[in-house]
Short mmCIF file of C-alpha atoms and ligand atoms in Angstrom, two decimals:
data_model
loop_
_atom_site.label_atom_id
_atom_site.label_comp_id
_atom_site.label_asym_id
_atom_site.label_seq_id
_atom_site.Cartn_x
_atom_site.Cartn_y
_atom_site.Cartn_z
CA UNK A 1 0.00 0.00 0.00
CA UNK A 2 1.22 3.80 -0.95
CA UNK A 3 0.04 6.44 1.31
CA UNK A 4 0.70 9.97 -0.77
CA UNK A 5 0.03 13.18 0.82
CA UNK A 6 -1.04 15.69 -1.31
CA UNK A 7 -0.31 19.08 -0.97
CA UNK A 8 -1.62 22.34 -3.06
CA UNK A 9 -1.62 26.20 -2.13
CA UNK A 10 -1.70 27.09 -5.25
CA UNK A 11 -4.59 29.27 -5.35
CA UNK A 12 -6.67 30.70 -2.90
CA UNK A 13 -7.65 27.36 -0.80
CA UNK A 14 -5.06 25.59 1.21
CA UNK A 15 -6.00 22.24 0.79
CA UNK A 16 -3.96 18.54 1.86
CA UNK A 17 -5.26 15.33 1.72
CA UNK A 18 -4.23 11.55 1.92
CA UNK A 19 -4.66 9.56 -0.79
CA UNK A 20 -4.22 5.55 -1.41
CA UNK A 21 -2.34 4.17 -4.23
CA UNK A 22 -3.29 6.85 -6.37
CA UNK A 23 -6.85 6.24 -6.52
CA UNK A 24 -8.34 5.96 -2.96
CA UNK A 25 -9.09 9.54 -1.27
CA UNK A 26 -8.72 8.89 2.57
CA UNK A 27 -9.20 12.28 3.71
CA UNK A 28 -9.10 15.75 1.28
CA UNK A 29 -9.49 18.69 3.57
CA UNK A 30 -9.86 21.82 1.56
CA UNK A 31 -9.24 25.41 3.83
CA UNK A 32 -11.32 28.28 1.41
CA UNK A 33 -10.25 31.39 1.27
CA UNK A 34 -13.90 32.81 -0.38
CA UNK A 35 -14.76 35.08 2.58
CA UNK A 36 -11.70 36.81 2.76
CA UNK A 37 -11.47 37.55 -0.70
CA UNK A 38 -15.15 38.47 -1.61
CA UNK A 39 -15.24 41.90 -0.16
CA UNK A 40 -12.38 42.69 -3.37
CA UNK A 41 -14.45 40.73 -5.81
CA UNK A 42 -11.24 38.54 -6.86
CA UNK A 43 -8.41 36.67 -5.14
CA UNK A 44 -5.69 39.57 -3.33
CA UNK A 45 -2.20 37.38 -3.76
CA UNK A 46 -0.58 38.68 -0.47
CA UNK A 47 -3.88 37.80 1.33
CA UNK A 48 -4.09 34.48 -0.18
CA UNK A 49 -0.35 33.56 1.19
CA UNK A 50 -0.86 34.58 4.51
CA UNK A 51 -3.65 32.64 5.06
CA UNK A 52 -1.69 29.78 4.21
CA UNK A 53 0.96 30.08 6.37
CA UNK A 54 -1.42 30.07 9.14
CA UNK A 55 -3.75 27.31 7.69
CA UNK A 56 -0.64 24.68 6.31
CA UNK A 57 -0.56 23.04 9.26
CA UNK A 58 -3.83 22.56 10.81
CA UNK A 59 -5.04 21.84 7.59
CA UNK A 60 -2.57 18.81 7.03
CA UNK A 61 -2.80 17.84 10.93
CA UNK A 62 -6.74 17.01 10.47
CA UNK A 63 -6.37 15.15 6.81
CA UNK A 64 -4.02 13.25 8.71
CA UNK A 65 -6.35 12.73 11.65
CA UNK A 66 -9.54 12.07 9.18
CA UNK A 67 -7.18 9.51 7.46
CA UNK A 68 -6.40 7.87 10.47
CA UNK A 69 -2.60 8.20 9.48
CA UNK A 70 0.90 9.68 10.95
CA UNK A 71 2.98 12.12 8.69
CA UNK A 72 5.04 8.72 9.70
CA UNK A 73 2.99 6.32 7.58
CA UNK A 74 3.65 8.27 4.11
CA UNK A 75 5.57 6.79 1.15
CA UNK A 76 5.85 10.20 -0.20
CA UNK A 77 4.66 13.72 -0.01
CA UNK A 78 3.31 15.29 -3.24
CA UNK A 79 2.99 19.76 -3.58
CA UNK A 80 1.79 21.32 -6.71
CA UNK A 81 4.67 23.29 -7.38
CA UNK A 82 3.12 25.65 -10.49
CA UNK A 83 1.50 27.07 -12.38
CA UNK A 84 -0.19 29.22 -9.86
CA UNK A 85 0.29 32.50 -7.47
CA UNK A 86 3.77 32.06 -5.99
CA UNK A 87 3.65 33.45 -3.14
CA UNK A 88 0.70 30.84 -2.35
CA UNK A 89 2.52 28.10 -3.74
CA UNK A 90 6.05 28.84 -2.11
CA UNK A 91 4.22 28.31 0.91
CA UNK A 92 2.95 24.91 0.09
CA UNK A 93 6.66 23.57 -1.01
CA UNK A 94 8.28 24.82 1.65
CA UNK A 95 6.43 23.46 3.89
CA UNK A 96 6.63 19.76 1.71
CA UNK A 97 9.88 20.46 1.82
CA UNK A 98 10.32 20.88 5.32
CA UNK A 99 8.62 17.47 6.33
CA UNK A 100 10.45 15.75 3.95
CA UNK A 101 13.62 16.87 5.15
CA UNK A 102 12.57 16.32 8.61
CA UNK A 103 11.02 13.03 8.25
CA UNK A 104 13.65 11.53 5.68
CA UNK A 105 10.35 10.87 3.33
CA UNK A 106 10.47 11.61 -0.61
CA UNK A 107 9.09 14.74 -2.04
CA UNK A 108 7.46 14.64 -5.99
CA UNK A 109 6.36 17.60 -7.39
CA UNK A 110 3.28 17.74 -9.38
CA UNK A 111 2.10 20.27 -11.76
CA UNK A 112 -1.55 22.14 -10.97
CA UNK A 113 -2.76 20.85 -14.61
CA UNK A 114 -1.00 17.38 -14.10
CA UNK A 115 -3.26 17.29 -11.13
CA UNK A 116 -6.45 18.23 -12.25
CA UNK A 117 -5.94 15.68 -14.92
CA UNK A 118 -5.43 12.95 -12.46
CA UNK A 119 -8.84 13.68 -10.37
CA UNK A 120 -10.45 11.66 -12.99
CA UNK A 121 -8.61 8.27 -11.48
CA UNK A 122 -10.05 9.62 -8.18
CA UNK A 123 -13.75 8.09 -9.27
CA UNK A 124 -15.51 5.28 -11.25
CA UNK A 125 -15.05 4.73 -14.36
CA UNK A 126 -12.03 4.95 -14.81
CA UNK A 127 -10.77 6.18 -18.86
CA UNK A 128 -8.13 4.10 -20.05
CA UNK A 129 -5.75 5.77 -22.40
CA UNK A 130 -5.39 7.81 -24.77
CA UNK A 131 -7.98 10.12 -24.25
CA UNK A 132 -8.40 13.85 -24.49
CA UNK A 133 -8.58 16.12 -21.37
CA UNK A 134 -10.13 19.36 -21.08
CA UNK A 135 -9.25 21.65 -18.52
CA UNK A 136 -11.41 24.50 -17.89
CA UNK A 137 -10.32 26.49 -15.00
CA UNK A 138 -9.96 30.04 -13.27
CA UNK A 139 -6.37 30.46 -14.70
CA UNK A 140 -6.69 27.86 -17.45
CA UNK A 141 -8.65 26.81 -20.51
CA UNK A 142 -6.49 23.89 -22.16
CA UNK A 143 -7.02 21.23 -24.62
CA UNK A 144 -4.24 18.44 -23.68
CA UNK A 145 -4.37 14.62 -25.72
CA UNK A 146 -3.07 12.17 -22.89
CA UNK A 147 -1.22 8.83 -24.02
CA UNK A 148 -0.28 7.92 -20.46
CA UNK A 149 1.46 9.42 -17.48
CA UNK A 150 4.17 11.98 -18.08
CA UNK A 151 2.65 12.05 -22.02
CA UNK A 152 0.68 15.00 -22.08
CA UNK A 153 0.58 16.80 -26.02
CA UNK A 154 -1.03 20.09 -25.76
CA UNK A 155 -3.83 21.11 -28.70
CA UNK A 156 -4.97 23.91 -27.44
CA UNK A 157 -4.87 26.91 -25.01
CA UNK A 158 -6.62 30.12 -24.38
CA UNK A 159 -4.61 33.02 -25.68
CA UNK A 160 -6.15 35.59 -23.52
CA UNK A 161 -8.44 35.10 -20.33
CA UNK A 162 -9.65 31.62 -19.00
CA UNK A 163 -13.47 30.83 -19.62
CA UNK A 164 -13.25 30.89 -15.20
CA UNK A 165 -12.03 34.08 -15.58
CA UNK A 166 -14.19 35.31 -17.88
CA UNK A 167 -17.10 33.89 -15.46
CA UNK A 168 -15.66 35.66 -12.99
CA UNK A 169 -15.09 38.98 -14.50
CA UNK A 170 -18.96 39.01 -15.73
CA UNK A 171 -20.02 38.30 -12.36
CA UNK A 172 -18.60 41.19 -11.09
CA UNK A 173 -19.45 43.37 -13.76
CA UNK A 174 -23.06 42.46 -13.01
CA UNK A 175 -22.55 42.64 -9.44
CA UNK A 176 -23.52 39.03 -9.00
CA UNK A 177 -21.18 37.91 -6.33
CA UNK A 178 -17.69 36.07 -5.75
CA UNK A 179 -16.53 33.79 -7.02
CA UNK A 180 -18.39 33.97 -10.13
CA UNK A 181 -18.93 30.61 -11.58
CA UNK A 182 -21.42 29.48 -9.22
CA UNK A 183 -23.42 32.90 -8.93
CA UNK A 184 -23.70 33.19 -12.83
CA UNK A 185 -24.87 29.24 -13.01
CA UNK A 186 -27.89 30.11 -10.71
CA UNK A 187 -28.76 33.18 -12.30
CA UNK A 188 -28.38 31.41 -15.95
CA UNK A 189 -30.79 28.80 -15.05
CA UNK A 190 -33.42 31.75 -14.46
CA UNK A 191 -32.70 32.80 -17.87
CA UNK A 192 -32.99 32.43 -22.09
CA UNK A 193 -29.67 31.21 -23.58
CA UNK A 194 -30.84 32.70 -27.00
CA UNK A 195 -31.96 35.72 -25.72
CA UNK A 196 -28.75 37.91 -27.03
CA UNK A 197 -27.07 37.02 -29.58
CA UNK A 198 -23.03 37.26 -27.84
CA UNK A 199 -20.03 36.49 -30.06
CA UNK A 200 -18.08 32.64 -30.60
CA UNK A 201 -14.83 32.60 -31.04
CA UNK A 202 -14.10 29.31 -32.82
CA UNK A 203 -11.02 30.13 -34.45
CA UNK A 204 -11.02 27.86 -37.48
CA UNK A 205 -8.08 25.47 -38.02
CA UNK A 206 -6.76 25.58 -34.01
CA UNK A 207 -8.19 24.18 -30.74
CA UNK A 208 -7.00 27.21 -29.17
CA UNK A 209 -9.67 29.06 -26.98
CA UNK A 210 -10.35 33.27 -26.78
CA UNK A 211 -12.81 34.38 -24.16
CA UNK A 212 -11.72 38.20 -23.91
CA UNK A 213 -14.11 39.22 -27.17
CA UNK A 214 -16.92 37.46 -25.37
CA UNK A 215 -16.28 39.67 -22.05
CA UNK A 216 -15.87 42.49 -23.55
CA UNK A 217 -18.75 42.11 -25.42
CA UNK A 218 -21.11 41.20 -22.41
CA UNK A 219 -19.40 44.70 -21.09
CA UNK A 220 -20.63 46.60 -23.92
CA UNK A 221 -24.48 45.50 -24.17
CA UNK A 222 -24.37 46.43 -20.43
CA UNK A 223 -23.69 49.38 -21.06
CA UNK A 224 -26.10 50.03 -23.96
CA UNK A 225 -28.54 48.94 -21.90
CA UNK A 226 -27.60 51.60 -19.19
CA UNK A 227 -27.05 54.13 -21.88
CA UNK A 228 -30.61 53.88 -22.97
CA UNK A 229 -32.23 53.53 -19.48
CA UNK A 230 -33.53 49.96 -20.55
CA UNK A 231 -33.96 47.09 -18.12
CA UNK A 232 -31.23 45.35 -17.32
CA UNK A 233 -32.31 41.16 -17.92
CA UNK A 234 -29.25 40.14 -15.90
CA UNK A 235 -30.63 36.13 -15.90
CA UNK A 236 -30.85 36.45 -20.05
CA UNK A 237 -27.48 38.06 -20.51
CA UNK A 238 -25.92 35.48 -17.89
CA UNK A 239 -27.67 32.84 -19.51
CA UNK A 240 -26.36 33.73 -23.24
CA UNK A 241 -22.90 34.47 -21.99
CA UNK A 242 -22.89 30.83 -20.49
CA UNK A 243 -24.04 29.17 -23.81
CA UNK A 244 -21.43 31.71 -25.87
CA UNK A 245 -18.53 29.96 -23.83
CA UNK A 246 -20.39 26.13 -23.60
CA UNK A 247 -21.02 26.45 -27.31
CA UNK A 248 -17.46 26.91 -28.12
CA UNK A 249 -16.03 24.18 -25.47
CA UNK A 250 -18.31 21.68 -26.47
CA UNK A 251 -17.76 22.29 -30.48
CA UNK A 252 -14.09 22.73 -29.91
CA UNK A 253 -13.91 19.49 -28.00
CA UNK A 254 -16.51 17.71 -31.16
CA UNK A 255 -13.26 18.49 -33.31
CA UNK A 256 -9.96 17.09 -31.34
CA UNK A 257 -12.50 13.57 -31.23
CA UNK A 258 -12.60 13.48 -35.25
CA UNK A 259 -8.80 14.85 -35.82
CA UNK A 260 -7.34 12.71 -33.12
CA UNK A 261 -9.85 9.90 -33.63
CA UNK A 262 -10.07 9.72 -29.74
CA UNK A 263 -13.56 9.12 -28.23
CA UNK A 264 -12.61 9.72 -24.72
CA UNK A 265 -12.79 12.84 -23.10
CA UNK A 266 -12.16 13.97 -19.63
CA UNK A 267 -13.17 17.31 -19.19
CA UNK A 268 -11.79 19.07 -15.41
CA UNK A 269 -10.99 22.14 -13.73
CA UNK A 270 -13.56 24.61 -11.65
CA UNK A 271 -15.82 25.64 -14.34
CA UNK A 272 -16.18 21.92 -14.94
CA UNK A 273 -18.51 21.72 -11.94
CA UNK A 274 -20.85 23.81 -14.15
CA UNK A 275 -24.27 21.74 -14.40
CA UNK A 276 -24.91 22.90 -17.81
CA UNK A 277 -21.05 22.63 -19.09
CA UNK A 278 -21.23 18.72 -17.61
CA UNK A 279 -24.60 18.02 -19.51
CA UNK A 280 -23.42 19.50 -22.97
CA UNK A 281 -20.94 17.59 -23.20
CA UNK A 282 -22.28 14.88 -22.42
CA UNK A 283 -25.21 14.87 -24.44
CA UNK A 284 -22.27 15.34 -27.57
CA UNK A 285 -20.89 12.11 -26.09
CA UNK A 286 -23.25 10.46 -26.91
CA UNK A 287 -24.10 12.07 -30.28
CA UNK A 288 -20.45 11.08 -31.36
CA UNK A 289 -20.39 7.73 -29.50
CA UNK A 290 -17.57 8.86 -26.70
CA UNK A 291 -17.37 8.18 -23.39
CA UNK A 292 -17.08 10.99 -21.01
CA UNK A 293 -15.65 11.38 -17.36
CA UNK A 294 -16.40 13.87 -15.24
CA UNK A 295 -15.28 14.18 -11.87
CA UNK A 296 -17.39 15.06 -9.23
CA UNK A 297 -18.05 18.78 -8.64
CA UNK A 298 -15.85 19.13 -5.46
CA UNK A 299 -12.80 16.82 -7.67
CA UNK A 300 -13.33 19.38 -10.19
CA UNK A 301 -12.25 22.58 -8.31
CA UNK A 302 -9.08 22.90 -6.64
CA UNK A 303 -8.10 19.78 -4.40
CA UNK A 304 -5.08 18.42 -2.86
CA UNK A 305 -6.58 14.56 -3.78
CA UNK A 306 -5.88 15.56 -6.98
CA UNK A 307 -2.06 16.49 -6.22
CA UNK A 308 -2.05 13.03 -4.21
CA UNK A 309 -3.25 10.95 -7.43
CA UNK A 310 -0.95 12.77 -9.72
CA UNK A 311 2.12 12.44 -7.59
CA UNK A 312 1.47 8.43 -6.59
CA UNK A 313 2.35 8.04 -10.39
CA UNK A 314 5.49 10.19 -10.05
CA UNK A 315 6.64 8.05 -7.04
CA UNK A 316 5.77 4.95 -8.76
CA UNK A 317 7.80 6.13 -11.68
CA UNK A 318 10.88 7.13 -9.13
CA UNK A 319 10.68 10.67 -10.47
CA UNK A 320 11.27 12.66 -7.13
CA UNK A 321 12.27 15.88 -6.68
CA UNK A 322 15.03 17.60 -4.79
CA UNK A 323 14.71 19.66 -1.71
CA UNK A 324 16.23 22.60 -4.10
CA UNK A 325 12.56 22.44 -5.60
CA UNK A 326 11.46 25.73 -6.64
CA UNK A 327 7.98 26.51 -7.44
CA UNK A 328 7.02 27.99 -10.29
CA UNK A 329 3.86 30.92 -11.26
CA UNK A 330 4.25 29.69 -14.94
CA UNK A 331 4.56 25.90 -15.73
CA UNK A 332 3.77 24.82 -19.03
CA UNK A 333 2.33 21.06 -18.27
O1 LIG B 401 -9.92 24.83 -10.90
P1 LIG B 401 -10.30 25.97 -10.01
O2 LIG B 401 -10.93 25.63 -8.70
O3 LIG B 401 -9.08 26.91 -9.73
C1 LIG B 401 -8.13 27.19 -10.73
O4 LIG B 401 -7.25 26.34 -10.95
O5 LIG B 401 -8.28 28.27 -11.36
O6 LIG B 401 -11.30 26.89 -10.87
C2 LIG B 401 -11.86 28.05 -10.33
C3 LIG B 401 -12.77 28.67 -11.38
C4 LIG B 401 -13.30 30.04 -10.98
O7 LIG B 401 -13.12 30.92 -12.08
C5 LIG B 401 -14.77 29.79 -10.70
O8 LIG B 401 -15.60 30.91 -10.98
C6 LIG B 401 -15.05 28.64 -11.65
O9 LIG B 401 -13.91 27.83 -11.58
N1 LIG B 401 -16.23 27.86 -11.23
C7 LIG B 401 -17.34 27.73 -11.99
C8 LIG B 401 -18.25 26.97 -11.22
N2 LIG B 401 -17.67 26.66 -10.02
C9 LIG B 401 -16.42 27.21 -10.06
N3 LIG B 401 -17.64 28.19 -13.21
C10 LIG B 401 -18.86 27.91 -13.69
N4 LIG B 401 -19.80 27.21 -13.02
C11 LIG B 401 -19.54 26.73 -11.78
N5 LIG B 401 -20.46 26.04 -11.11
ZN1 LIG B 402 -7.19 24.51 -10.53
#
């Protein structure tokens, strides 16, 4: 048996957790950060670190007590190490560091995308591979093909904001709350998806993603709509904003199954616990005969289970890292 702890700071929630061989979640204790940041409407970096130098331990101290395991009983300790807000995540591998140092156990150092990747062999089914992964986060929108572990090709990327980001930038704009994915989700369900008419940015011949015309364009019929004193349908223009960005995912996604002849997809990351994101592509699925895997909602967002998965395969592949481990803001996967 492998006991992995997993480790990630790299955002705004502290979170650790003990994981079994890479697929069992014994404990996953996630520390958020929401209430601190709301009042600013977005995550404030040197706010975010300080909280998790005063959360680190008690954090890890009750996923060890929920697992029922000693810092002792690990075969190896696993920290996200990038991409992500480096102040938080310097926190996080020092503190890995420390404990392995101290406690003579190895240290593996997973990347954030690596990791939400791997919260797919968290749950049942499992997808065998190769299959494609979609990652649609706060600070990421990628299109990866995976052929196994450590054998990640990259398709596609956004080239400007994340389709998170762009959830949460609308949901400020419309004063809807923080963090926006969630408060736009309830307000879209309320509302007409056709209603307005925003734009798609397929961008023929790449699986690259663009979500800064969209937001910009959600900006502008806001205003209009202030500008001329009109009613402001905030559960329509939520509701067509939503379907802008789950048109393109979904269609985007349709594509890499026909040019890489995959017909697995595992599609990750925060926005990923969208209801309406989850059941779009699933209903393609099964239009194009592929199987889709979807995490759970709370495997979707940021985890540390995830980091534990991820990092079982790095220890099982003897790929440890040194205690001169340096995290990094930008990590290409
Ligand atoms: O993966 P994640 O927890 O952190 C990053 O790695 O960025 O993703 C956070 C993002 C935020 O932008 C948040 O607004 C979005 O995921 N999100 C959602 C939902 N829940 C979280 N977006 C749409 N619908 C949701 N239900
Ligand atoms: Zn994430």
């Amino acid at each position: 048996m492998s006991l992995v702890l997993g480790i990630d700071t790299s955002c705004d929630d502290t979170s650790v957790a003990v994981v079994e061989d890479g697929v069992k979640i014994l404990s996953n204790i996630i520390s958020s950060q929401t209430e601190i940041h709301r009042k600013y409407g977005g995550i404030v970096p040197e706010l975010a670190s300080r909280k998790h130098i005063e959360m680190i331990w008690p954090v890890t101290d009750e996923a060890l007590k929920t697992a029922g395991m000693r810092l002792e009983d690990m075969s190896g300790i696993a920290v996200c190490h990038g991409p992500g807000l480096i102040g938080s995540l310097i926190v996080g591998c020092s503190f890995a560091k420390a404990i392995c140092f101290s406690k003579g156990i190895p240290l593996v150092a997973v990347n954030h995308l690596e990791g939400h990747i791997y919260s797919t062999f968290l749950v049942e089914p499992k997808p065998s591979f190769p299959f494609l992964g979609l990652i649609v986060s706060g600070g990421h929108t990628c299109l990866y093909r995976v052929d196994g572990f450590g054998k990640y090709k990259e398709l596609g990327r956004t080239r400007d904001d994340a389709a998170g980001e762009a959830y949460d930038k609308v949901s400020k704009l419309l004063g809807l709350g923080y963090p926006g994915g969630p408060a736009i989700e309830k307000y879209a369900k309320e509302g007409n998806p056709k209603a307005i008419e925003f734009p798609r940015a397929y961008l023929p011949d790449s699986f690259d993603f663009s979500f800064s015309g969209l937001k910009t364009a959600v900006l502008k019929f806001v205003k209009e709509q202030r500008t001329e004193s009109k009613e402001l349908r905030v559960n329509d223009i939520v509701a067509s904003f939503q379907a802008s960005i789950i048109d393109v995912l979904v269609r985007k996604t349709e594509w890499a199954i026909r040019k890489e002849g995959i017909r697995r997809i595992v599609l990750t990351g925060g926005v990923a616990a969208n209801s309406e994101l989850r059941r779009r592509i699933k209903e393609m699925g099964e239009e194009r005969g592929a199987e889709i895997f979807i995490p759970s909602p709370s495997l979707c967002t940021d985890n540390a289970a995830m980091i534990g998965a991820a990092g079982y395969c790095h220890l099982k592949a003897g790929k440890l890292a040194g205690l001169d481990l340096n995290p990094k803001a930008y990590l290409p996967l």
